[in-house]
Amino acid sequence: MNRIITSVLGALIALQLHAVGQLPVIPYPQSVVTAEGHYNVSHGFDVYSADSAFVDEIDFLIDKLNASGRNSRAVDNSRRCGIVMKSDVSVKSPEGYRLVIGKNKIEIAASDAAGAFYGVQTLLQLLNNCRELPCVTINDEPRYGWRGYMRDDARHFTGVESVKNLLDLMAYYKLNRFHWHLTDGQGWRIEIKKYPKLATVGGIGSHSDPDAPCAYYTQEEIREIVDYADKRHIMIIPEIDMPGHATAANRAYPEYNGGGEGIFPDFTFNPGKEETYTYLSDILAEVAGLFAGPYMHIGGDEVAYGINAWKVDPDVNALMKRENFTDVKQCERYFMNRMIGEVAHLGKTLIGWDELLDLDVDKSTNIMWWRHDKPAYLTRSLDAGYTTVLCPRKPLYFDFVQHDSHSVGRIWDGFCPLEDVYAFPDPWFENIGVTPEMQSHIAGMQANAWSELMHNSNRVDFMTWPRLCALAESAWTEPANKNFKDFELRLNDAYRLFDKLNIYYFDHRVPSHHPEPAGPVIKKMSRESETDYRD
Ligand code: ACM
């Protein structure tokens, strides 16, 4: 019954959409000029390149067209109709494109393969969402270069197929950064050849069950996913969290344990032992070799939960004496600076959580501002000239619920509704006092999906969609071209797609369409408490 109501509602909304003349594309392009008429499908969907450019993007398009039942193949450029891809240096942004749909020809022009790929995505959305392709000229480019999503595979492991499915949808909505939280207290999820127990021992357990079967990504699987992402113009940023959130690693190799306290036992790596630096440098070297992108994320968050243990650790005490430190916080700075050096030695750019600002890290470091209740960390980061990614808990942490009828997930004096994700960031800039000059240091924005309460695919889907569509539009579309009411209409196409893909999304119009899935049954006390501990 719900499905019938949803379909009827969908049809009505589609009609309304047609009436207001919005193009059914998410994220909405910067410039859309429609013309009379439609593409004449008798010209078919064969694709040619005007100048041998964008071979991979053409292959991608042809595969998708054939998969949707439209016959397509690559043809030579003596053809004058069908789909043409061409390079055009007048398209200034490397991620920008021009898509011109005429009655006889569809043309995608870009100066770079990424832009050509996004032109393809827009065309695919129009093909999926329109009965006939309208004649139109679209000139488009993103507002932000960093349009990201973070998956936490440490608390609950999702696996290769799930990651690939996510990457497919990220690409469809022009998201280009996949931040992969691979290690934390509850599980270590990446094979490290030199220290195999990290995966085989550290990979045992999850947030809901410390005895859950071992789960991790082999290096072969990581390579496969990196390649899959690369074909979709998505860069993967691996995160190996340190010196806190190290409980799973310390289960595997207790010799590098720096201790913890209370509900955070064995929470840190030991900064006082020289062997710790060798161990972590070896790990980072293997990780760096697996990921083609320029970034290495080494966390740096919430060390305070375990740092008191350092006060009584003999190796840390010896370090403090040797370096004339009077406070364990200086050990944290010492540790981070050594690891920053290591990341630089590997030729990577370091990225970490906003706690790094307290350590006066090198200006080449990229900062993720996450503590929404500490806006001074954002202004400090921008004032100091750090390249900064915006991912404040409110409204961009998708472990918060998204509707006031929901109860499984964080609710802290409010939550993260679709509207707020969509509205971000400009009203926040005004409130916090982020000036245009400061904004020039913002790389972009991302949503983070901490998975303590996402133990199965239904819960992952439910917390992700449709909020990730809103994030995609906020990160891509200039504020002047955003309109929440229009966006809501366009979401109808996303919902149709999600139904086809069997995605258990939250239908914000018909909440009963997919009832809120139950949270995990916590089988035993996790090694880190399930208590809400984030500061
Ligand atoms: C974080 O949420 N601990 C970055």
Coordinates of C-alpha atoms and ligand atoms in Angstrom, one line a residue:
M1 CA 0.0 0.0 0.0
N2 CA 2.8 2.4 1.0
R3 CA 4.4 1.7 -2.3
I4 CA 1.2 2.6 -4.2
I5 CA 0.9 5.9 -2.3
T6 CA 4.5 6.6 -2.9
S7 CA 4.2 5.9 -6.7
V8 CA 1.1 8.1 -7.0
L9 CA 2.9 10.9 -5.0
G10 CA 5.9 10.4 -7.2
A11 CA 3.8 10.8 -10.4
L12 CA 2.2 14.0 -9.0
I13 CA 5.5 15.4 -8.1
A14 CA 7.0 14.5 -11.5
L15 CA 4.1 16.5 -13.1
Q16 CA 4.7 19.4 -10.8
L17 CA 8.4 19.2 -11.6
H18 CA 7.6 19.4 -15.3
A19 CA 5.3 22.4 -14.6
V20 CA 8.0 24.5 -12.8
G21 CA 10.6 23.6 -15.4
Q22 CA 13.4 22.5 -13.1
L23 CA 15.8 20.2 -14.7
P24 CA 15.8 16.9 -12.8
V25 CA 19.5 16.9 -11.8
I26 CA 21.2 16.7 -8.4
P27 CA 23.4 18.6 -7.7
Y28 CA 21.7 21.4 -9.6
P29 CA 24.0 22.9 -12.3
Q30 CA 25.2 26.5 -12.1
S31 CA 23.7 27.6 -15.5
V32 CA 20.8 26.0 -17.4
V33 CA 19.4 27.5 -20.5
T34 CA 16.6 25.5 -22.1
A35 CA 15.5 25.7 -25.7
E36 CA 12.5 24.4 -27.7
G37 CA 12.3 20.7 -28.5
H38 CA 13.9 17.4 -27.6
Y39 CA 16.8 15.3 -28.7
N40 CA 15.6 13.1 -31.6
V41 CA 16.2 9.5 -30.3
S42 CA 16.2 8.2 -33.9
H43 CA 19.8 9.5 -34.0
G44 CA 20.7 6.9 -31.3
F45 CA 23.3 7.0 -28.6
D46 CA 26.5 6.1 -30.2
V47 CA 29.4 8.1 -28.9
Y48 CA 32.4 9.6 -30.6
S49 CA 35.3 11.7 -29.5
A50 CA 36.0 14.9 -31.5
D51 CA 39.7 14.7 -30.6
S52 CA 40.5 11.3 -29.1
A53 CA 40.0 12.7 -25.6
F54 CA 38.2 11.2 -22.7
V55 CA 38.4 7.5 -23.7
D56 CA 37.7 6.2 -20.2
E57 CA 34.7 8.5 -19.8
I58 CA 33.3 7.4 -23.1
D59 CA 33.7 3.8 -22.1
F60 CA 31.9 4.5 -18.8
L61 CA 29.0 6.3 -20.6
I62 CA 28.7 3.5 -23.2
D63 CA 28.5 0.9 -20.5
K64 CA 25.8 2.8 -18.6
L65 CA 23.8 3.4 -21.8
N66 CA 23.9 -0.2 -22.7
A67 CA 23.0 -1.3 -19.2
S68 CA 19.9 0.9 -19.4
G69 CA 18.8 -0.7 -22.7
R70 CA 20.0 2.1 -25.0
N71 CA 22.2 0.7 -27.7
S72 CA 25.5 2.5 -27.7
R73 CA 29.0 2.0 -29.0
A74 CA 32.1 4.1 -29.8
V75 CA 32.1 5.3 -33.4
D76 CA 34.6 7.4 -35.3
N77 CA 34.2 11.1 -35.6
S78 CA 33.0 11.1 -39.2
R79 CA 29.5 10.9 -37.5
R80 CA 27.7 14.2 -37.1
C81 CA 25.0 13.0 -34.8
G82 CA 24.7 11.1 -31.5
I83 CA 26.9 11.9 -28.6
V84 CA 30.2 13.8 -29.0
M85 CA 32.8 14.3 -26.3
K86 CA 35.4 17.0 -26.9
S87 CA 38.1 18.7 -25.0
D88 CA 37.7 22.5 -24.7
V89 CA 40.2 24.6 -22.8
S90 CA 37.6 27.4 -22.5
V91 CA 36.0 25.3 -19.8
K92 CA 38.0 26.7 -17.0
S93 CA 37.4 24.4 -14.0
P94 CA 39.0 21.0 -14.3
E95 CA 35.7 19.6 -12.9
G96 CA 33.5 21.8 -15.1
Y97 CA 31.8 20.8 -18.3
R98 CA 29.4 22.1 -20.9
L99 CA 26.6 19.9 -22.0
V100 CA 24.6 20.9 -25.0
I101 CA 21.6 18.8 -26.0
G102 CA 20.3 19.7 -29.5
K103 CA 17.7 17.9 -31.6
N104 CA 20.4 16.0 -33.5
K105 CA 23.4 15.9 -31.3
I106 CA 24.5 15.8 -27.7
E107 CA 27.8 17.5 -26.9
I108 CA 29.9 17.2 -23.8
A109 CA 32.9 19.5 -23.6
A110 CA 35.4 19.8 -20.8
S111 CA 39.1 20.7 -20.3
D112 CA 39.8 17.7 -18.1
A113 CA 38.6 14.1 -17.7
A114 CA 36.9 14.9 -14.4
G115 CA 34.7 17.5 -16.1
A116 CA 33.9 15.2 -18.9
F117 CA 32.9 12.6 -16.3
Y118 CA 30.6 15.0 -14.6
G119 CA 29.0 16.0 -17.9
V120 CA 28.4 12.3 -18.4
Q121 CA 26.7 12.1 -15.0
T122 CA 24.4 15.0 -15.8
L123 CA 23.5 13.4 -19.1
L124 CA 22.8 10.0 -17.4
Q125 CA 20.6 11.7 -14.8
L126 CA 18.6 13.4 -17.5
L127 CA 18.2 10.1 -19.4
N128 CA 17.1 8.4 -16.2
N129 CA 14.7 11.2 -15.1
C130 CA 13.1 12.6 -18.3
R131 CA 10.8 10.9 -20.7
E132 CA 12.4 12.9 -23.5
L133 CA 15.7 14.7 -23.4
P134 CA 15.1 18.4 -23.5
C135 CA 17.2 20.7 -25.6
V136 CA 19.3 22.6 -23.2
T137 CA 22.7 24.2 -22.7
I138 CA 24.3 23.5 -19.3
N139 CA 27.5 25.2 -18.1
D140 CA 28.5 23.8 -14.8
E141 CA 31.4 23.6 -12.3
P142 CA 31.6 22.9 -8.6
R143 CA 31.6 25.4 -5.8
Y144 CA 34.0 23.3 -3.8
G145 CA 36.8 20.9 -4.9
W146 CA 36.3 18.7 -1.8
R147 CA 32.9 17.0 -1.8
G148 CA 33.3 14.2 0.6
Y149 CA 31.8 11.4 2.6
M150 CA 33.4 9.4 5.4
R151 CA 32.5 5.8 6.1
D152 CA 33.5 4.2 9.4
D153 CA 34.3 0.6 8.7
A154 CA 35.9 0.2 12.1
R155 CA 32.8 0.1 14.3
H156 CA 30.8 -2.0 11.8
F157 CA 32.4 -3.5 8.7
T158 CA 30.5 -3.1 5.5
G159 CA 32.7 -4.9 2.8
V160 CA 33.8 -4.6 -0.8
E161 CA 30.4 -4.7 -2.5
S162 CA 28.8 -2.2 -0.2
V163 CA 31.8 0.3 -0.7
K164 CA 31.5 -0.1 -4.5
N165 CA 27.8 0.6 -4.4
L166 CA 28.4 3.7 -2.3
L167 CA 31.1 4.9 -4.7
D168 CA 28.7 4.4 -7.7
L169 CA 26.1 6.7 -6.1
M170 CA 28.8 9.2 -4.9
A171 CA 29.9 9.5 -8.5
Y172 CA 26.4 9.8 -9.8
Y173 CA 25.9 12.8 -7.4
K174 CA 29.4 14.2 -8.2
L175 CA 31.0 13.6 -4.9
N176 CA 34.7 13.2 -5.2
R177 CA 36.3 12.3 -1.8
F178 CA 35.8 9.1 0.0
H179 CA 37.3 9.3 3.5
W180 CA 37.8 5.8 4.8
H181 CA 38.0 5.4 8.6
L182 CA 39.7 2.1 8.7
T183 CA 40.9 1.8 12.2
D184 CA 39.5 2.5 15.6
G185 CA 39.0 1.0 19.1
Q186 CA 36.5 -1.6 17.9
G187 CA 38.3 -3.0 14.8
W188 CA 41.3 -2.7 12.5
R189 CA 40.1 -3.2 9.0
I190 CA 43.1 -3.1 6.7
E191 CA 45.7 -5.8 6.1
I192 CA 49.2 -4.8 6.9
K193 CA 51.7 -7.4 5.6
K194 CA 54.5 -6.6 8.1
Y195 CA 52.1 -6.8 11.1
P196 CA 49.5 -9.4 10.1
K197 CA 47.9 -9.6 13.5
L198 CA 46.6 -6.0 13.1
A199 CA 44.0 -7.5 10.7
T200 CA 43.7 -11.1 12.1
V201 CA 43.5 -10.1 15.7
G202 CA 42.5 -6.4 15.5
G203 CA 39.9 -7.2 12.9
I204 CA 37.9 -9.3 15.4
G205 CA 34.9 -7.6 16.9
S206 CA 32.6 -4.7 16.2
H207 CA 30.9 -2.0 18.2
S208 CA 27.9 -4.3 19.0
D209 CA 29.9 -7.5 19.5
P210 CA 33.5 -7.7 20.6
D211 CA 33.5 -11.3 19.5
A212 CA 32.2 -10.7 16.0
P213 CA 34.1 -12.7 13.4
C214 CA 37.3 -11.1 12.0
A215 CA 36.6 -8.7 9.1
Y216 CA 39.0 -6.6 7.2
Y217 CA 40.0 -5.5 3.7
T218 CA 42.9 -7.4 2.1
Q219 CA 45.4 -5.4 0.3
E220 CA 44.2 -6.9 -3.0
E221 CA 40.6 -5.7 -2.1
I222 CA 41.9 -2.2 -1.2
R223 CA 43.7 -2.0 -4.6
E224 CA 40.5 -3.1 -6.4
I225 CA 38.5 -0.4 -4.6
V226 CA 41.1 2.3 -5.2
D227 CA 40.9 1.4 -8.9
Y228 CA 37.1 1.4 -8.9
A229 CA 37.0 4.8 -7.2
D230 CA 39.7 6.2 -9.6
K231 CA 37.5 5.3 -12.6
R232 CA 34.8 7.4 -11.0
H233 CA 37.0 10.3 -10.2
I234 CA 36.8 9.7 -6.5
M235 CA 39.9 10.1 -4.4
I236 CA 40.2 7.8 -1.3
I237 CA 41.6 9.3 1.8
P238 CA 42.6 6.5 4.2
E239 CA 42.5 7.2 7.9
I240 CA 44.8 5.4 10.3
D241 CA 43.8 7.0 13.6
M242 CA 46.6 7.8 16.1
P243 CA 47.7 8.2 18.8
G244 CA 44.2 7.6 20.3
H245 CA 41.5 5.2 19.1
A246 CA 44.2 2.5 19.1
T247 CA 42.5 -0.2 21.2
A248 CA 42.1 -2.8 18.4
A249 CA 45.7 -2.3 17.3
N250 CA 46.9 -2.7 20.9
R251 CA 45.0 -6.0 21.2
A252 CA 47.1 -7.2 18.3
Y253 CA 50.5 -5.7 19.3
P254 CA 50.4 -4.8 23.0
E255 CA 54.0 -3.9 23.0
Y256 CA 53.2 -0.5 21.5
N257 CA 50.3 0.2 23.9
G258 CA 50.4 3.6 25.6
G259 CA 47.4 2.8 27.8
G260 CA 44.1 4.5 28.5
E261 CA 41.7 4.9 31.3
G262 CA 38.2 4.0 32.5
I263 CA 35.9 3.2 29.6
F264 CA 38.9 3.7 27.2
P265 CA 41.4 1.0 28.1
D266 CA 44.4 0.6 25.9
F267 CA 43.3 3.7 24.0
T268 CA 46.7 5.1 22.8
F269 CA 49.9 4.2 21.1
N270 CA 52.9 4.7 23.3
P271 CA 54.8 7.9 22.4
G272 CA 57.7 7.1 24.7
K273 CA 59.0 4.1 22.9
E274 CA 61.2 4.5 19.9
E275 CA 59.8 1.2 18.5
T276 CA 56.3 2.7 18.3
Y277 CA 57.6 5.2 15.6
T278 CA 59.2 2.4 13.6
Y279 CA 56.0 0.3 13.9
L280 CA 53.7 3.2 12.9
S281 CA 56.0 4.4 10.1
D282 CA 56.0 0.9 8.6
I283 CA 52.2 0.8 8.7
L284 CA 51.9 4.2 7.1
A285 CA 54.4 3.2 4.4
E286 CA 52.3 0.2 3.5
V287 CA 49.1 2.2 3.5
A288 CA 50.7 5.0 1.4
G289 CA 51.7 2.4 -1.2
L290 CA 48.1 1.2 -1.5
F291 CA 46.4 4.6 -2.0
A292 CA 47.2 6.6 -5.1
G293 CA 45.8 9.9 -3.7
P294 CA 48.0 12.6 -2.1
Y295 CA 46.5 12.6 1.4
M296 CA 47.1 10.5 4.5
H297 CA 44.7 11.0 7.4
I298 CA 46.2 10.2 10.8
G299 CA 43.3 11.2 13.0
G300 CA 44.7 13.0 16.1
D301 CA 41.3 13.3 17.7
E302 CA 40.2 12.7 21.3
V303 CA 43.6 11.8 22.6
A304 CA 42.4 13.3 25.9
Y305 CA 40.5 10.1 26.6
G306 CA 43.7 8.2 27.2
I307 CA 46.4 10.7 27.8
N308 CA 46.4 10.4 31.6
A309 CA 47.8 6.9 31.3
W310 CA 51.0 8.5 29.8
K311 CA 51.7 10.3 33.1
V312 CA 52.5 7.0 34.8
D313 CA 54.1 5.2 31.9
P314 CA 57.9 4.7 32.4
D315 CA 58.7 5.1 28.7
V316 CA 56.7 8.3 28.5
N317 CA 58.4 9.5 31.6
A318 CA 61.8 8.8 30.1
L319 CA 60.8 10.8 27.0
M320 CA 59.6 13.7 29.1
K321 CA 62.9 13.7 31.0
R322 CA 65.0 13.5 27.9
E323 CA 63.0 16.3 26.1
N324 CA 62.5 18.5 29.3
F325 CA 58.7 18.2 28.9
T326 CA 56.6 19.2 31.9
D327 CA 53.2 18.1 30.5
V328 CA 52.0 15.0 28.6
K329 CA 50.4 17.3 26.1
Q330 CA 53.9 18.0 24.9
C331 CA 54.3 14.3 24.2
E332 CA 51.3 14.4 22.0
R333 CA 52.8 17.3 20.1
Y334 CA 56.1 15.4 19.9
F335 CA 54.4 12.3 18.6
M336 CA 52.3 14.2 16.0
N337 CA 55.3 16.1 14.7
R338 CA 57.2 12.9 14.2
M339 CA 54.3 11.3 12.4
I340 CA 53.8 14.4 10.3
G341 CA 57.5 14.1 9.3
E342 CA 56.9 10.5 8.4
V343 CA 53.9 11.4 6.2
A344 CA 55.9 14.1 4.5
H345 CA 58.7 11.6 4.0
L346 CA 56.2 9.4 2.2
G347 CA 55.3 12.3 -0.1
K348 CA 51.8 12.6 1.2
T349 CA 49.9 15.6 2.6
L350 CA 48.8 15.1 6.1
I351 CA 45.1 15.6 7.1
G352 CA 43.7 15.3 10.6
W353 CA 40.9 16.4 12.9
D354 CA 40.8 19.9 14.4
E355 CA 42.6 18.9 17.6
L356 CA 45.8 19.2 15.6
L357 CA 45.4 23.0 15.8
D358 CA 46.4 22.7 19.5
L359 CA 49.7 21.2 18.5
D360 CA 50.8 24.0 16.2
V361 CA 51.3 21.6 13.3
D362 CA 52.9 22.6 10.1
K363 CA 50.9 24.8 7.8
S364 CA 50.9 22.2 5.1
T365 CA 48.6 20.1 7.2
N366 CA 44.9 20.0 6.2
I367 CA 42.4 20.3 9.0
M368 CA 38.9 18.8 9.3
W369 CA 36.8 21.0 11.5
W370 CA 34.3 18.7 13.2
R371 CA 33.5 20.2 16.6
H372 CA 30.5 22.3 15.7
D373 CA 30.3 23.6 19.3
K374 CA 33.9 24.9 19.0
P375 CA 33.5 27.4 16.1
A376 CA 36.7 29.1 17.3
Y377 CA 38.6 26.1 15.9
L378 CA 37.3 26.9 12.5
T379 CA 38.1 30.5 12.5
R380 CA 41.5 29.8 14.0
S381 CA 42.2 27.2 11.3
L382 CA 41.2 29.6 8.5
D383 CA 42.9 32.6 10.1
A384 CA 46.1 30.7 10.3
G385 CA 45.7 29.7 6.6
Y386 CA 45.3 26.0 7.0
T387 CA 43.4 24.3 4.2
T388 CA 40.2 23.3 6.0
V389 CA 37.4 20.8 5.3
L390 CA 34.1 21.5 6.9
C391 CA 32.5 18.6 8.6
P392 CA 30.9 19.9 11.8
R393 CA 28.9 17.3 13.8
K394 CA 25.8 19.5 13.4
P395 CA 24.7 19.3 10.7
L396 CA 27.1 17.0 8.9
Y397 CA 27.4 13.9 11.1
F398 CA 25.1 11.3 9.8
D399 CA 25.1 9.3 13.0
F400 CA 22.7 11.9 14.3
V401 CA 19.1 11.2 13.4
Q402 CA 17.5 13.1 10.6
H403 CA 13.9 13.4 11.7
D404 CA 12.2 14.2 14.9
S405 CA 10.3 10.9 14.7
H406 CA 13.6 9.0 14.8
S407 CA 15.2 7.7 18.0
V408 CA 18.1 5.5 16.9
G409 CA 21.1 7.8 16.6
R410 CA 22.5 10.9 18.2
I411 CA 20.2 13.7 19.3
W412 CA 22.1 16.5 21.1
D413 CA 20.0 19.5 21.6
G414 CA 18.8 18.8 18.0
F415 CA 19.9 16.6 15.2
C416 CA 20.9 16.7 11.5
P417 CA 17.8 17.1 9.4
L418 CA 17.9 17.2 5.6
E419 CA 17.1 20.9 5.6
D420 CA 20.1 21.7 7.6
V421 CA 22.5 19.6 5.5
Y422 CA 21.1 21.4 2.5
A423 CA 21.4 24.9 4.0
F424 CA 25.0 24.4 5.1
P425 CA 27.4 26.2 5.1
D426 CA 26.4 29.9 4.4
P427 CA 24.2 30.6 7.4
W428 CA 26.8 29.1 9.6
F429 CA 29.5 31.4 8.1
E430 CA 27.4 34.3 9.1
N431 CA 26.9 33.1 12.6
I432 CA 30.5 32.2 13.2
G433 CA 32.0 35.2 11.4
V434 CA 33.7 33.5 8.6
T435 CA 34.7 36.3 6.2
P436 CA 35.2 35.8 2.4
E437 CA 39.0 36.0 2.9
M438 CA 38.8 33.2 5.4
Q439 CA 36.6 31.2 3.1
S440 CA 39.4 31.1 0.5
H441 CA 41.1 28.5 2.7
I442 CA 38.1 26.2 2.7
A443 CA 38.7 23.1 0.5
G444 CA 35.1 22.0 0.8
M445 CA 32.8 19.9 2.9
Q446 CA 32.0 16.4 3.8
A447 CA 29.5 14.3 5.9
N448 CA 30.8 11.7 8.3
A449 CA 28.9 8.5 9.1
W450 CA 30.1 7.1 12.3
S451 CA 28.8 3.6 12.4
E452 CA 28.3 2.7 16.1
L453 CA 24.6 2.3 15.5
M454 CA 24.8 1.2 11.8
H455 CA 25.2 -2.5 12.1
N456 CA 23.5 -3.5 8.9
S457 CA 22.9 -2.2 5.4
N458 CA 19.4 -1.0 6.2
R459 CA 20.7 1.2 8.9
V460 CA 23.6 2.4 6.8
D461 CA 21.2 3.3 4.0
F462 CA 18.6 4.9 6.3
M463 CA 21.2 7.2 7.9
T464 CA 22.8 8.1 4.5
W465 CA 20.0 8.8 2.2
P466 CA 18.6 11.3 1.2
R467 CA 21.0 13.4 3.3
L468 CA 24.0 12.6 1.0
C469 CA 22.1 14.1 -1.9
A470 CA 21.7 17.3 0.1
L471 CA 25.4 17.3 0.9
A472 CA 26.2 16.8 -2.8
E473 CA 24.2 19.8 -3.8
S474 CA 25.5 22.0 -0.9
A475 CA 29.0 21.2 -1.9
W476 CA 28.6 21.6 -5.6
T477 CA 25.9 24.2 -6.3
E478 CA 26.5 27.9 -5.7
P479 CA 24.1 29.3 -3.0
A480 CA 22.3 31.5 -5.5
N481 CA 21.3 28.4 -7.4
K482 CA 20.1 26.4 -4.4
N483 CA 16.5 26.1 -3.4
F484 CA 15.3 23.5 -0.9
K485 CA 11.7 23.3 -2.3
D486 CA 13.1 22.6 -5.8
F487 CA 15.6 20.1 -4.4
E488 CA 12.7 18.3 -2.6
L489 CA 11.0 17.8 -6.0
R490 CA 14.1 16.6 -7.6
L491 CA 14.6 14.1 -4.7
N492 CA 11.7 12.2 -6.2
D493 CA 14.0 10.9 -9.0
A494 CA 16.5 9.8 -6.4
Y495 CA 13.9 7.9 -4.5
R496 CA 12.8 6.1 -7.7
L497 CA 16.4 5.2 -8.3
F498 CA 16.9 4.0 -4.6
D499 CA 13.8 1.9 -4.9
K500 CA 15.2 0.2 -8.0
L501 CA 18.5 -0.4 -6.2
N502 CA 16.8 -1.7 -3.1
I503 CA 18.2 1.0 -0.9
Y504 CA 16.5 1.4 2.4
Y505 CA 16.4 5.2 2.4
F506 CA 14.5 7.6 4.7
D507 CA 11.6 8.9 2.6
H508 CA 11.2 12.3 4.0
R509 CA 7.8 12.8 2.3
V510 CA 6.3 9.4 3.3
P511 CA 8.2 8.5 6.5
S512 CA 6.3 5.2 6.8
H513 CA 7.6 4.1 3.4
H514 CA 10.7 2.7 5.2
P515 CA 10.2 2.6 8.9
E516 CA 13.2 3.4 11.1
P517 CA 15.3 0.2 11.4
A518 CA 16.1 -0.9 14.9
G519 CA 19.6 -0.2 16.2
P520 CA 22.0 -3.0 17.0
V521 CA 21.6 -5.3 20.0
I522 CA 24.7 -4.7 22.0
K523 CA 25.7 -8.3 22.7
K524 CA 28.3 -7.4 25.4
M525 CA 29.9 -4.3 26.6
S526 CA 32.1 -3.3 23.8
R527 CA 35.8 -2.8 24.5
E528 CA 35.0 0.9 24.3
S529 CA 31.7 1.7 26.0
E530 CA 28.7 2.4 23.8
T531 CA 28.2 5.4 26.0
D532 CA 28.2 8.6 24.0
Y533 CA 31.7 9.8 24.6
R534 CA 32.4 12.4 22.0
D535 CA 33.3 15.7 23.6
Ligands
ACM1 C1 35.5 12.6 15.7 O1 34.3 12.6 15.5 N1 36.0 12.0 16.8 C2 36.4 13.2 14.7

